[in-house]
C-alpha atoms as an extended CHARMM CRD file, in Angstrom:
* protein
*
       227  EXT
         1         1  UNK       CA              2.6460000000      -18.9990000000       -7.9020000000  PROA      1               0.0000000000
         2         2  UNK       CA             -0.6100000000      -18.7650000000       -9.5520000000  PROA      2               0.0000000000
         3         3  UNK       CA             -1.8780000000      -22.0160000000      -11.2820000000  PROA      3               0.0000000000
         4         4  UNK       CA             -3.0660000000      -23.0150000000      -14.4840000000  PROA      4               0.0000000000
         5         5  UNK       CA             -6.2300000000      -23.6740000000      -12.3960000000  PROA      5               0.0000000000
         6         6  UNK       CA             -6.9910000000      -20.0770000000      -11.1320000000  PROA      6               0.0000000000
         7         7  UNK       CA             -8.2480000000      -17.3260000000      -12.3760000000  PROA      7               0.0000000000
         8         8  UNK       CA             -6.3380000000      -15.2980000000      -15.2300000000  PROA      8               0.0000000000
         9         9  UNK       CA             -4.2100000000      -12.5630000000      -13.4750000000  PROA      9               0.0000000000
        10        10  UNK       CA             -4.7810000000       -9.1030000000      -15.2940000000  PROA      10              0.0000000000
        11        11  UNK       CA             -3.0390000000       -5.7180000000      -15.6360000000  PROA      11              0.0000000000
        12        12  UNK       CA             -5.4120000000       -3.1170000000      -16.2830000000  PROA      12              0.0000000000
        13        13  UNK       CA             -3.9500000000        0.0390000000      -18.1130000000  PROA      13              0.0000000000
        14        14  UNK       CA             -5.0100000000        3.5250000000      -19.8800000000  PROA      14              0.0000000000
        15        15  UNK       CA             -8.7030000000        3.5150000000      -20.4760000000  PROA      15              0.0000000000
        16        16  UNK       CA             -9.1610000000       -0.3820000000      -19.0760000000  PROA      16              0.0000000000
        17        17  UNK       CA             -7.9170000000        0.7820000000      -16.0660000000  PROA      17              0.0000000000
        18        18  UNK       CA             -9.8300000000        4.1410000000      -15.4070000000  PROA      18              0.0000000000
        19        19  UNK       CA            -13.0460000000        1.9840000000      -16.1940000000  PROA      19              0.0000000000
        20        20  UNK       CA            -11.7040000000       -0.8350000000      -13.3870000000  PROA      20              0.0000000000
        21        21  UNK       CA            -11.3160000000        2.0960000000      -10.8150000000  PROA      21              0.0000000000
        22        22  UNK       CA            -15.1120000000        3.2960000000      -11.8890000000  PROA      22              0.0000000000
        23        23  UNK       CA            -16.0750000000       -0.1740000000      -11.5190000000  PROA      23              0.0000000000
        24        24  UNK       CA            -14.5940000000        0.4150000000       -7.6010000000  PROA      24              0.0000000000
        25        25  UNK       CA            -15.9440000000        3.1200000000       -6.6800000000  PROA      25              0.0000000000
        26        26  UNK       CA            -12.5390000000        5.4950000000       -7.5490000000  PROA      26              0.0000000000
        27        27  UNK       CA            -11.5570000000        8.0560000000       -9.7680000000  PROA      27              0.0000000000
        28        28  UNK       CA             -7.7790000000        8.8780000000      -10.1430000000  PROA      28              0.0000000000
        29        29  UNK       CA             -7.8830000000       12.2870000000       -7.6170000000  PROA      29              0.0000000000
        30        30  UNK       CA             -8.8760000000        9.6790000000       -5.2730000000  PROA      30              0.0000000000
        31        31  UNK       CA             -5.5510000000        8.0210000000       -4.7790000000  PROA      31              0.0000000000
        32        32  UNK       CA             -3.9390000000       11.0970000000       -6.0680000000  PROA      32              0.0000000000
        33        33  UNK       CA             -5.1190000000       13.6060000000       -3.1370000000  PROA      33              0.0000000000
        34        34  UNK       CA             -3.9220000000       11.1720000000       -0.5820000000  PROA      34              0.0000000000
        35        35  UNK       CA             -0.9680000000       10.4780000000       -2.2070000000  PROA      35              0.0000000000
        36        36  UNK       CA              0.0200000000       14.1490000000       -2.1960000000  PROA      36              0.0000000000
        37        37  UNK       CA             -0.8710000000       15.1520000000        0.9120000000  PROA      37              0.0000000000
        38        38  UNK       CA              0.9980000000       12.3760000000        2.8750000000  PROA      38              0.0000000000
        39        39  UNK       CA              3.6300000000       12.7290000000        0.9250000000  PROA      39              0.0000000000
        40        40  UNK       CA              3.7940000000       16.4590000000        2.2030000000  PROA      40              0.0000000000
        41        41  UNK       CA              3.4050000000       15.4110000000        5.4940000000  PROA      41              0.0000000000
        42        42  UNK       CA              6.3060000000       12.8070000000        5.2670000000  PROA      42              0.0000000000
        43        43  UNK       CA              8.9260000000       15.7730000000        4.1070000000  PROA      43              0.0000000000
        44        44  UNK       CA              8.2820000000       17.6170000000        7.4910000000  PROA      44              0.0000000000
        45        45  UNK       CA             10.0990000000       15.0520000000        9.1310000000  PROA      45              0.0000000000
        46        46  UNK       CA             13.6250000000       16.1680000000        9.4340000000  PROA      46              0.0000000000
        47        47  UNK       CA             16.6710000000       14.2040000000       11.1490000000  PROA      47              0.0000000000
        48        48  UNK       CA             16.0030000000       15.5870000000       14.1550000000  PROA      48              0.0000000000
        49        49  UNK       CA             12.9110000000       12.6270000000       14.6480000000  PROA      49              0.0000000000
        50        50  UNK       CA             12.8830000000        9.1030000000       14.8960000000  PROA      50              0.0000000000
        51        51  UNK       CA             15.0270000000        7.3880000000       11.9640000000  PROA      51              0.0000000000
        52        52  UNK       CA             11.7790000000        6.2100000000       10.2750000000  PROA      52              0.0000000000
        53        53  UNK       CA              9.4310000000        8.9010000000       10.9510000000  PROA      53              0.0000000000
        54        54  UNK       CA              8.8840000000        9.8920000000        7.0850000000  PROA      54              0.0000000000
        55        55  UNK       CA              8.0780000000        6.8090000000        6.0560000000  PROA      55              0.0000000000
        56        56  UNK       CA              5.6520000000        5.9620000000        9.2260000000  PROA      56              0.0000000000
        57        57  UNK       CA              4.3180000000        9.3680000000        8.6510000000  PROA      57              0.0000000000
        58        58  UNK       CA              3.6100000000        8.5620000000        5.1620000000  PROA      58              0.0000000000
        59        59  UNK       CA              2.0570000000        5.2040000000        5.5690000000  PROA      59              0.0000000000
        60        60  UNK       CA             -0.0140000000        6.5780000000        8.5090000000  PROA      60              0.0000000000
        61        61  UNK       CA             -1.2590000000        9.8580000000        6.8050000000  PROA      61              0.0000000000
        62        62  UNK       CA             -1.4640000000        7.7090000000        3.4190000000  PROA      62              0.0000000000
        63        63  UNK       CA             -4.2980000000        5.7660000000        4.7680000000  PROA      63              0.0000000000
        64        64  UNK       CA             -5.7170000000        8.6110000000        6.6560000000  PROA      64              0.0000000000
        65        65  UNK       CA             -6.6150000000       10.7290000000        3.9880000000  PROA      65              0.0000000000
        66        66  UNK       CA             -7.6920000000        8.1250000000        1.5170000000  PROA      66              0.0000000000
        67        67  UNK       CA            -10.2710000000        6.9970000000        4.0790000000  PROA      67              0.0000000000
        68        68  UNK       CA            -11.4350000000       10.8090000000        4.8310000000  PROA      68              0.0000000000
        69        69  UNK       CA            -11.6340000000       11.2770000000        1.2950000000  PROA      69              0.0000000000
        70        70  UNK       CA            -13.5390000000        7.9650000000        0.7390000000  PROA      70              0.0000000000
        71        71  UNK       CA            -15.7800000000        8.8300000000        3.6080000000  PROA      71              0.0000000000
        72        72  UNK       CA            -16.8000000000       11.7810000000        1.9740000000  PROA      72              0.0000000000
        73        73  UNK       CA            -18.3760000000        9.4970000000       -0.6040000000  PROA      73              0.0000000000
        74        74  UNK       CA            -21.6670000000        7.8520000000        0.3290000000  PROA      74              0.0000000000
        75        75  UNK       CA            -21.4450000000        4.6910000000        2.3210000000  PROA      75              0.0000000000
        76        76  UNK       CA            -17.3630000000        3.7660000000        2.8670000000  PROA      76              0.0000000000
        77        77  UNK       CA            -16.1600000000        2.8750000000        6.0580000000  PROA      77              0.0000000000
        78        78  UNK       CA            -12.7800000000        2.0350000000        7.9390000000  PROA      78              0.0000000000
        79        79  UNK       CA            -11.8380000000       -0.5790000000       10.3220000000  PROA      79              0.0000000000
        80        80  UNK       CA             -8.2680000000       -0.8390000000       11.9970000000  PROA      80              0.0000000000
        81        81  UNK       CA             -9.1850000000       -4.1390000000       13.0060000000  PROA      81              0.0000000000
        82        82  UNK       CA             -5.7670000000       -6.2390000000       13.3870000000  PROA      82              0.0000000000
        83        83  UNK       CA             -3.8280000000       -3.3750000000       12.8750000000  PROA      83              0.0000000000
        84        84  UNK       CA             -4.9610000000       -3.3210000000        9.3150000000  PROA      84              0.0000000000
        85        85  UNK       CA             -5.7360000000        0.3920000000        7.9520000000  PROA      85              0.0000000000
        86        86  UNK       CA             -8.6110000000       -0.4310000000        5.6630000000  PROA      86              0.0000000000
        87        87  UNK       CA            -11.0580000000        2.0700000000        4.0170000000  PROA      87              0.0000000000
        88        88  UNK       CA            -14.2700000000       -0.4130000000        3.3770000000  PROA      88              0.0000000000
        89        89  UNK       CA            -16.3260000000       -0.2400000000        0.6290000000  PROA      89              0.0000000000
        90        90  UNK       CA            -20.4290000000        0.6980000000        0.6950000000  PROA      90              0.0000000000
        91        91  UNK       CA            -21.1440000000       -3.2360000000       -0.5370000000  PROA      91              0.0000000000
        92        92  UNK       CA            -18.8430000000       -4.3310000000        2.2750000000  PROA      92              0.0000000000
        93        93  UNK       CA            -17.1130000000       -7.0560000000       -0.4840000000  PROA      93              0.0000000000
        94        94  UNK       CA            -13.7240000000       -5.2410000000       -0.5490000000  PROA      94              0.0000000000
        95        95  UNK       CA            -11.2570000000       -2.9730000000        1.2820000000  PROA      95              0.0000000000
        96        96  UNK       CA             -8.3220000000       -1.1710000000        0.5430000000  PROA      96              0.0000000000
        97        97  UNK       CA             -5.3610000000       -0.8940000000        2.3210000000  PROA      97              0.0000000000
        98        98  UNK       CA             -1.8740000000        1.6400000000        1.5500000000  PROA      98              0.0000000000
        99        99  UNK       CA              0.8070000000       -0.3290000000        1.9120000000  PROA      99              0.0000000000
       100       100  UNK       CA              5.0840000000        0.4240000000        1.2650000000  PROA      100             0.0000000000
       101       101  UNK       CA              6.3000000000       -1.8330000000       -1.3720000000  PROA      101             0.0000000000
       102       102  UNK       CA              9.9570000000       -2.1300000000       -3.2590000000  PROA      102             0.0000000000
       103       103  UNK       CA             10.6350000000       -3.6670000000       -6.8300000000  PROA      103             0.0000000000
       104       104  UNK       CA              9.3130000000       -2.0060000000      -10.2440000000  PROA      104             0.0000000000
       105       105  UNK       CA              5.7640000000       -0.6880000000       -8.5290000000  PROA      105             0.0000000000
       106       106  UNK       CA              3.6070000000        0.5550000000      -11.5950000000  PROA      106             0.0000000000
       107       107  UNK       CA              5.6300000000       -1.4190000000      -14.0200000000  PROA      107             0.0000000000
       108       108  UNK       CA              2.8560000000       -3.0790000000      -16.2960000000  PROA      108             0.0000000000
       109       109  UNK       CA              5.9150000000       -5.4050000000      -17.5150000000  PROA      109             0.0000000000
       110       110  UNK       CA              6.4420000000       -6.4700000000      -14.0190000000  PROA      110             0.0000000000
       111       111  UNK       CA              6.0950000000       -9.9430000000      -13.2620000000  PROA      111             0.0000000000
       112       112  UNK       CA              3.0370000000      -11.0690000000      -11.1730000000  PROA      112             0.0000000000
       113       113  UNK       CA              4.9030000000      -12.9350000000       -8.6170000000  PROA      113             0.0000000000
       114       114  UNK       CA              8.4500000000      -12.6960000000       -6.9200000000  PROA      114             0.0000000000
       115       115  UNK       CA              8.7600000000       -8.3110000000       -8.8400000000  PROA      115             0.0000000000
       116       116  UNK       CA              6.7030000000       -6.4900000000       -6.9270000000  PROA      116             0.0000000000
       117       117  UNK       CA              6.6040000000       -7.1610000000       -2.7590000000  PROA      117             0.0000000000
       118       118  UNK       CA              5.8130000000       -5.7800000000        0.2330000000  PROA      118             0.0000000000
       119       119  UNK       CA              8.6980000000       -3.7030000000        1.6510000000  PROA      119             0.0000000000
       120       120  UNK       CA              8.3620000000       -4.5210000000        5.4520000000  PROA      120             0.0000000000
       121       121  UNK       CA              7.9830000000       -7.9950000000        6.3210000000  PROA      121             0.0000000000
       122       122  UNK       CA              3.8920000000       -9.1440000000        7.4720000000  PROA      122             0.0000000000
       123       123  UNK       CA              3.2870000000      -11.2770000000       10.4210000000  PROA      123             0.0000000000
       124       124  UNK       CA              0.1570000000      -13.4520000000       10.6660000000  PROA      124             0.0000000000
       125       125  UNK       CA             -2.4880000000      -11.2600000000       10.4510000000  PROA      125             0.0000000000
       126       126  UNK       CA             -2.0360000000       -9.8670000000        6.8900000000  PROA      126             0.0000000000
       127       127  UNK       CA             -1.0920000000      -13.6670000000        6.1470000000  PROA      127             0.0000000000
       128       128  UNK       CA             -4.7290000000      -14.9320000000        6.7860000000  PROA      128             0.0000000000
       129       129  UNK       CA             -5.8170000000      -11.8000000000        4.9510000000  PROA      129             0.0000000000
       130       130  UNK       CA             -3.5160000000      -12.9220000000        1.6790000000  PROA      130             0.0000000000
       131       131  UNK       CA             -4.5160000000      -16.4390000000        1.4870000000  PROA      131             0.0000000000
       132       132  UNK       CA             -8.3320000000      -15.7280000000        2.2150000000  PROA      132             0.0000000000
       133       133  UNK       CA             -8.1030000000      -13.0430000000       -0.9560000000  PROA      133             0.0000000000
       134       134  UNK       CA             -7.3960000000      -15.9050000000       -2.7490000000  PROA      134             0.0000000000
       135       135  UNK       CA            -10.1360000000      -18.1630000000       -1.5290000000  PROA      135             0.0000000000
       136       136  UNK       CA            -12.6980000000      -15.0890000000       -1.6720000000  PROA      136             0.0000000000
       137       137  UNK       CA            -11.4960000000      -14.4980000000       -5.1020000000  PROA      137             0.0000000000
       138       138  UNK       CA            -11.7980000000      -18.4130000000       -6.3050000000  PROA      138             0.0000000000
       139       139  UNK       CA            -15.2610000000      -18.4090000000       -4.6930000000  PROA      139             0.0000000000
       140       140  UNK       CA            -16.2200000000      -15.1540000000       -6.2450000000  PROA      140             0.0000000000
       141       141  UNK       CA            -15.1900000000      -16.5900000000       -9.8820000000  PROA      141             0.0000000000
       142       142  UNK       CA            -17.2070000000      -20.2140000000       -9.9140000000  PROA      142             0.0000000000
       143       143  UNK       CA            -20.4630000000      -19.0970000000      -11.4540000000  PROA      143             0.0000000000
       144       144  UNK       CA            -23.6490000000      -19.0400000000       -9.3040000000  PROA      144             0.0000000000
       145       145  UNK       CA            -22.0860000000      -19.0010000000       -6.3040000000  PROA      145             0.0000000000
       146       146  UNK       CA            -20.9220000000      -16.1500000000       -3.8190000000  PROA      146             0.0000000000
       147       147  UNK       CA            -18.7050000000      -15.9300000000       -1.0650000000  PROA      147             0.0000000000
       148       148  UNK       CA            -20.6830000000      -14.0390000000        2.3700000000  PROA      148             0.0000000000
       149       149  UNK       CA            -18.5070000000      -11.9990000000        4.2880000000  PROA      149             0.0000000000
       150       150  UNK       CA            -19.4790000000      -11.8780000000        7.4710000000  PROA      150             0.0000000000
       151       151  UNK       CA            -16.6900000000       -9.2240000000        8.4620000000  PROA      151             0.0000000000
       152       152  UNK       CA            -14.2970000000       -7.0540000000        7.5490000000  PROA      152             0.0000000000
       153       153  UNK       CA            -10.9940000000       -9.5820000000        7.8280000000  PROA      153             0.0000000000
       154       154  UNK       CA            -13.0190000000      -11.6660000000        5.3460000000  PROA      154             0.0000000000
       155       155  UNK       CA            -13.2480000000       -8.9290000000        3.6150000000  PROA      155             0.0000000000
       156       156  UNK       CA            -11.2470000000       -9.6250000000       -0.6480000000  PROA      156             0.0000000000
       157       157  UNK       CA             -8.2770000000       -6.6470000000        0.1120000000  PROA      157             0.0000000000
       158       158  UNK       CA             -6.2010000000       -4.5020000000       -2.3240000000  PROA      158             0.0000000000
       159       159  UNK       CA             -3.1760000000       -2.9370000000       -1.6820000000  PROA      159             0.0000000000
       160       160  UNK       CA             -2.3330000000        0.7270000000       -3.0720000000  PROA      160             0.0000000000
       161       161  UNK       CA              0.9970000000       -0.1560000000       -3.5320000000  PROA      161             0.0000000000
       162       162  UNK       CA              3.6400000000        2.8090000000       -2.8250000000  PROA      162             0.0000000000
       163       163  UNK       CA              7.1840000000        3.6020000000       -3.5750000000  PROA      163             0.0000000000
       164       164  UNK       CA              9.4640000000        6.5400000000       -3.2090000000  PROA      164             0.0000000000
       165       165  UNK       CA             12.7400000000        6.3500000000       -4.7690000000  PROA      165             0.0000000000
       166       166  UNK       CA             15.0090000000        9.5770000000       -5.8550000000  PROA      166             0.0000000000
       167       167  UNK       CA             13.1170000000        9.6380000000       -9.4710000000  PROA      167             0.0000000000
       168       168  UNK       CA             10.0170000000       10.2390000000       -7.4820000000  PROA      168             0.0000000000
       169       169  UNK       CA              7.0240000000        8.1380000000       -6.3980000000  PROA      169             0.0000000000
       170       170  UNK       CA              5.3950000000        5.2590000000       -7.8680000000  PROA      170             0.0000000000
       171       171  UNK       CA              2.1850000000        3.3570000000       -7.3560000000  PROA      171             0.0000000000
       172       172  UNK       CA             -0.7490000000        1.4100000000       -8.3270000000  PROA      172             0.0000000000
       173       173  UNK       CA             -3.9080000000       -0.7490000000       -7.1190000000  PROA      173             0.0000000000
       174       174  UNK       CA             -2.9560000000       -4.7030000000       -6.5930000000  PROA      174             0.0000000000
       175       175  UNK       CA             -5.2050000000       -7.6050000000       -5.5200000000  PROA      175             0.0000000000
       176       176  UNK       CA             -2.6110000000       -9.7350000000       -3.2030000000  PROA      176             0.0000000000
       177       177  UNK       CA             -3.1450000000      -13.6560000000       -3.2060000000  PROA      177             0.0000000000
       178       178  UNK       CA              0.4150000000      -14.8890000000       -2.1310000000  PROA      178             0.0000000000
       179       179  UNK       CA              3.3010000000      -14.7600000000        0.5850000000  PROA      179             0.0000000000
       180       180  UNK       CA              6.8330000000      -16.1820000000        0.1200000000  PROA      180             0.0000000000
       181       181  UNK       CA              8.3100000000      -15.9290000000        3.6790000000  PROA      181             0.0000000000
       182       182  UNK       CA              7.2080000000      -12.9500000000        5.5130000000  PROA      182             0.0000000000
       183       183  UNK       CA              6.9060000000      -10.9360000000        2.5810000000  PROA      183             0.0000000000
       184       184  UNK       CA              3.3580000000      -10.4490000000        0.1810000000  PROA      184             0.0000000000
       185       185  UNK       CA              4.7380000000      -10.8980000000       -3.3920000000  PROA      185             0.0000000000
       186       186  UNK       CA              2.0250000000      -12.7100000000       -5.6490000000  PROA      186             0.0000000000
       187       187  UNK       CA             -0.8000000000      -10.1990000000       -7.3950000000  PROA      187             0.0000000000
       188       188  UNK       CA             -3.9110000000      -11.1850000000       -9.2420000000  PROA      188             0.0000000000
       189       189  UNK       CA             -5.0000000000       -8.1560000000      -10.5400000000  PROA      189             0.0000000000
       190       190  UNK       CA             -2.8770000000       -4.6150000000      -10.6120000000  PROA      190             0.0000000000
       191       191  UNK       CA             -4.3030000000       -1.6770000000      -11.6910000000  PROA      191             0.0000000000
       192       192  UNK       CA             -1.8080000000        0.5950000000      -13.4720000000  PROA      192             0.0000000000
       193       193  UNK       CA             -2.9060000000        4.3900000000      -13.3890000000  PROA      193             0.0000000000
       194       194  UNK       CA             -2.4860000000        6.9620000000      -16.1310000000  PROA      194             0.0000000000
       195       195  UNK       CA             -0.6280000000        9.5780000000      -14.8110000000  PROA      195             0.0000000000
       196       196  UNK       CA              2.3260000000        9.9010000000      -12.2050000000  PROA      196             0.0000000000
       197       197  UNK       CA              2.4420000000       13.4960000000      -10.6260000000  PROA      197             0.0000000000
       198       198  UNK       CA              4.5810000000       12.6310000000       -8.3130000000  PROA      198             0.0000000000
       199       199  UNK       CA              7.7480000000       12.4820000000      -10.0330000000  PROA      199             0.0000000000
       200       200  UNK       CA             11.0930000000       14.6070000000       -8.5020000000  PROA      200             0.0000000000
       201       201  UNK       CA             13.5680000000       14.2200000000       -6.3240000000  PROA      201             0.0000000000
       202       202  UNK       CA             11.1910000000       15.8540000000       -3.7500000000  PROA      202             0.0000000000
       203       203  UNK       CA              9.1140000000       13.1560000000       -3.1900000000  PROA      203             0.0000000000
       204       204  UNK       CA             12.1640000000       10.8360000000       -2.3740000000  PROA      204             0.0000000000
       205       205  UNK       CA             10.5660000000       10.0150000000        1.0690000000  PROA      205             0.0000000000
       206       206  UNK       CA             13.0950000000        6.8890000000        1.3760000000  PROA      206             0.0000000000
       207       207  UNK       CA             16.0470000000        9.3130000000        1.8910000000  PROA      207             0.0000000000
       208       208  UNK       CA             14.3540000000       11.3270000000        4.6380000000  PROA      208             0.0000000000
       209       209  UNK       CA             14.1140000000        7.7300000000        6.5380000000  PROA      209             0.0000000000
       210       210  UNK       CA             17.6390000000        7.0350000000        6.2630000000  PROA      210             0.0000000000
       211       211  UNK       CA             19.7430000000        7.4650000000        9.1220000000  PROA      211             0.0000000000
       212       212  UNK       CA             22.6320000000       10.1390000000        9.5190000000  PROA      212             0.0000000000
       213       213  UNK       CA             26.3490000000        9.0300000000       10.3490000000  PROA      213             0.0000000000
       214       214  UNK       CA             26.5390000000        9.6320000000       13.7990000000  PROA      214             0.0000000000
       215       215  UNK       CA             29.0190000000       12.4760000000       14.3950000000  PROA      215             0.0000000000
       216       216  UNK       CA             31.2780000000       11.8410000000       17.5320000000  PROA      216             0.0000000000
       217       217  UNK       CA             31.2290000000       14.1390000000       19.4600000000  PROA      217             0.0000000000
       218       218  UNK       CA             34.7940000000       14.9010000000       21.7560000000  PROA      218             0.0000000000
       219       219  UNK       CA             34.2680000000       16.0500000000       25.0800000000  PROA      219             0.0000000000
       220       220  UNK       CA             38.0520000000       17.6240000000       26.5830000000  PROA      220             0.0000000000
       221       221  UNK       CA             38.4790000000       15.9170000000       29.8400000000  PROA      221             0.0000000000
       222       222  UNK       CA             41.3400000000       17.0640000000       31.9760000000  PROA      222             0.0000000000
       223       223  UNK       CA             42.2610000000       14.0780000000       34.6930000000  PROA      223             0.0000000000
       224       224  UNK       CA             43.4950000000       15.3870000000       37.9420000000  PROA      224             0.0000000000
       225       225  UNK       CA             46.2180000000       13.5010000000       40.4090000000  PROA      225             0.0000000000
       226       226  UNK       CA             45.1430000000       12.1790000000       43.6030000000  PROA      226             0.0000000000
       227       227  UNK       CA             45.2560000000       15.2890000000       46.5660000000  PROA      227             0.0000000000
């Protein structure tokens, strides 16, 4: 949970949070774009591939076109260090990651801890990454002081939360500082944007990934007696 002792947890929304995405580096179209075109990408799946393939495909192309996009933009970068799609800023003191999430994703009521989690359980890599967000962001906060980062898994990193339910799909920008289990669930700052254009049942990428009842299929045998 986050303590009395640490920094304030925020929810930026309307014109606090379009000046929080300036103060980034982002404008809207840039997690719009990506959004879109992943999410087009995801409904070419059909259930003739992998049970799953939509909502790899999404995660995948999610991060793909953010960071082409990004790249376009003087300075970012990427790693995929740890298995970790991140798009890294020019000042090298953040990164963003896309990430599948479940609960009330770009609910400004939502509750900063236990609401809003990570859909897929983590293993230990994003773990480090979680608890040193929290110890690059208490560093970052005591005045006069500043925490180096010598490389990119020290790196502060946000997740663009994503979710795709049959009303459509939802998002927003979160600052991670907490695990419960396997599962990241604790936010520090969430960034709330103004507009959804992504709403309609056909960007319900969640139903391409489930799997279809297995049809038997009867095959006539006809036994013959011994000659």
């Amino acid at each position: 949970m986050i303590g009395e002792d640490s920094m304030e947890a925020v929810c930026h929304v309307g014109v606090d949070a379009l000046q929080r995405l300036l103060a980034l580096g982002l404008e809207p179209e840039d997690v719009y774009t990506p959004l879109g075109k992943a999410s087009a990408e995801a409904r070419l799946a059909t259930e003739l591939d992998s049970p799953g393939m939509a909502g790899y495909t999404f995660w995948s192309r999610c991060n793909r076109f953010f960071r082409e996009r990004m790249q376009s933009k003087a300075g970012w970068g990427y790693s995929n260090a740890q298995q970790i799609l991140r798009c890294v800023h020019p000042s090298q003191k953040f990164a963003i990651t896309a990430v599948s999430a479940s609960g009330p994703v770009g609910d400004e009521n939502a509750s900063w801890s236990g609401a809003i989690r990570t859909k897929n359980p983590k293993g230990p890599a994003m773990a480090r990454l979680v608890q040193r967000n929290g110890e690059q962001l208490e560093l970052f906060h005591i005045p006069g002081q500043r925490a180096e980062v010598p490389d990119v898994s020290e790196m502060p990193t946000w997740f663009l939360l994503y979710k795709s339910t049959k009303e459509g799909l939802s998002f927003e920008l979160s600052m991670p500082v907490e695990m419960h289990g396997k599962y990241v669930d604790t936010w520090r700052e969430r960034i709330i944007f103004p507009d959804d254009p992504f709403r309609g049942p056909e960007f319900d990428i969640k139903r391409l990934d489930e799997v279809a009842e297995e049809v038997a299929v009867e095959v006539p045998v006809e036994f013959k007696g011994a000659i």
